[in-house]
Amino acid sequence: MKTIITTVLSGLMLLAGWAQAAPAFKPFQAYTRPAMSLNGEWKVIVDPYENGFYNYRYEPFDQMEEPPRSAYFMDAKAKHGGDLIEYNFDEAQTLMVPGDWNTQKEKLYYYEGSIWYRQMFNAPKMEEGQRSFIYFGAANYRADVYLNGEKLGQHIGGFTPFHFEVTGKLKPQDNSLVVKVDNEREKDGVPTLNTDWWNYGGLTRSVRLIVTPKVFVRDYKVELESHETGEISAYALVDGAGAGQEVRLTLPQLGIDETAKTDAEGVARFQTKTVGTQFWSPQSPRMYQLTLRTGNDRLDDEVGLRTIETRGKQVLLNGKPIFLRGISLHEEYAANGGGRVTSAEQARHQLKWASDLGVNFVRLAHYPHNEHIVRLADQLGLMLWSEIPVYWTINWESEATYQNAQAQLEEMINRDKNRASVIIWSLANETPVSEARNQFLSRLASHARELDDSRLLTAAMEKHYSEEDPELAIVEDPLAELMDIVSFNQYIGWYDGRHEKADRVRWRIPYDKPVFISEFGAGAKQGMQGDANTLWTEAYQAELYRKTLAMLEKIDGFVGTSPWILADFRSPRRPLPGIQDDFNRKGLMTETGTRKAAFQVLKNYYREKAQEPRELEKPPETQ
Ligand code: GCU
């Protein structure tokens, strides 16, 4: 329960200039709150030289006492024939929000830099004392936000939500909301300069105006402490009230109706018990209505109740051992020529494709995906792995990079901490072992456990070979000591030899922990026929799957895998003409959903795995 204290404390420490990067945005459970959508066509100005942000001396306008009207966030218009204003949002081109800009305009396909977005809106009718917030689902990568010419703030990180309070800043009519979105990659960024996914820029998720009472439930967490006792603990963070504010928690279908008072930090805590709960699981993804009331505020939501833990080399869901029949997924829906997923409907498509494989688990790679897909997974009974983009070789030495990663971790956990589907937080992907990296990730690991100790922690690590024995693969990484699950990526048969090598490789993974293979795979151009030894053919990919799955079955503690990847996806690192054409072709289906032969190989394997009985292993001392 000390999580809230640490969250606020870390905010204060950061304010005290402890680090250069912006602190995490405060949690705000907003998905189910009624809101005014600001989605749709936004006027845009493409600004590669950031001419609307800096003067010719490269001094930022928004740091000036009186920013000139030439600053684009002033949204100025020439008043008369002699008034020099060299931009005009009213006459500007448009882009759809939510959406990336790269797949909306041919000219912006490769564009990396700044684009100014402007939306005009009238304020909703509001009662005395009500408060208002502008909430962004995400913007890639750096967003500077202005309302009616006034800076509201900045957010860094392309995949987590942020919001600004605009109470008292709204005009009844013609509010001008201007956002400078910059997806320029940075060495010290998170992610850093190189990734194997397209650097989609823009207001990639919904923008909403949320109105609340003066005192409202800003955040909450509910947790099934034990599937044996039915013990439930919860807290609600009330904004706008000090100590002594009454909060009522109800889960009517469970007969839970509790009240508690806030402490000095506005937190009300609940401890209660439930009997006859249907615990959330893939077989029965039971969701329960939940309502939090305080003053004249009401927050409605839905939650599944389940426990997830490890015991020895097993992963237990509600106390029962499970096997994670997974697949990896990027947040891209290119079936209609698009890029980033922009709707619940597209997310549903992705999960339908995955479900057709017979999965019960999806690895959301390599960054937090939209909230639609996480909530759909709750309803569909799909377990999830959610990850922050600490990807490959970021700047482990930089405190600002660390604070940036920590902020993204906090924002990811705060958004999805009530989602039963999310069972694993992943801190990183394929990061090189070094003292600086170990320190960086162990700091992140303890912060993650402080924020949420009810889920499993992991990171996608790597293997190496024994010097003496070139076919003895080893996963040995100091980070594994800190993780609940030993996860690693391996590409035997693609970047490492050819598929028959999988017949010979043996494994040494010296941890009494569950072992999960977070990536394996091979590229295949759909429709490319040929023998199983020819790269890029469907036959080669299918054969690699057969041999790899057989190899993994021999690994002690093997609890599951999420092969790379469900569908082909865009990557600037994949130019091979006629085969890749800017797409990573390791999908089991094309980006438009056409299956490749390997799809059926994995589907058959998962059908068998789903039938396989799983016994709970006796804890070591009773053996
Ligand atoms: C890596 C990486 C992925 C990448 C994949 C590939 O392991 O984690 O992001 O796309 O390999 O090379 O296809």
PDB file of C-alpha atoms in Angstrom, residues 29-34 208 299-302 371 375:
ATOM      1  CA  GLN A  29      -8.427   6.430 -14.470  1.00  0.00           C
ATOM      2  CA  ALA A  30     -10.247   8.050 -17.373  1.00  0.00           C
ATOM      3  CA  TYR A  31     -11.223   5.318 -19.882  1.00  0.00           C
ATOM      4  CA  THR A  32     -14.742   4.819 -18.493  1.00  0.00           C
ATOM      5  CA  ARG A  33     -15.378   8.451 -17.631  1.00  0.00           C
ATOM      6  CA  PRO A  34     -17.890  10.247 -19.904  1.00  0.00           C
ATOM      7  CA  ARG A 208     -10.774  13.766 -24.835  1.00  0.00           C
ATOM      8  CA  LEU A 299     -16.549   6.260 -11.279  1.00  0.00           C
ATOM      9  CA  ASP A 300     -17.833   3.068 -12.882  1.00  0.00           C
ATOM     10  CA  ASP A 301     -15.558   0.340 -14.182  1.00  0.00           C
ATOM     11  CA  GLU A 302     -15.297  -3.395 -14.705  1.00  0.00           C
ATOM     12  CA  GLU A 371      -6.068   0.812 -23.739  1.00  0.00           C
ATOM     13  CA  ARG A 375      -9.662  -3.979 -21.993  1.00  0.00           C
TER      14      ARG A 375
END
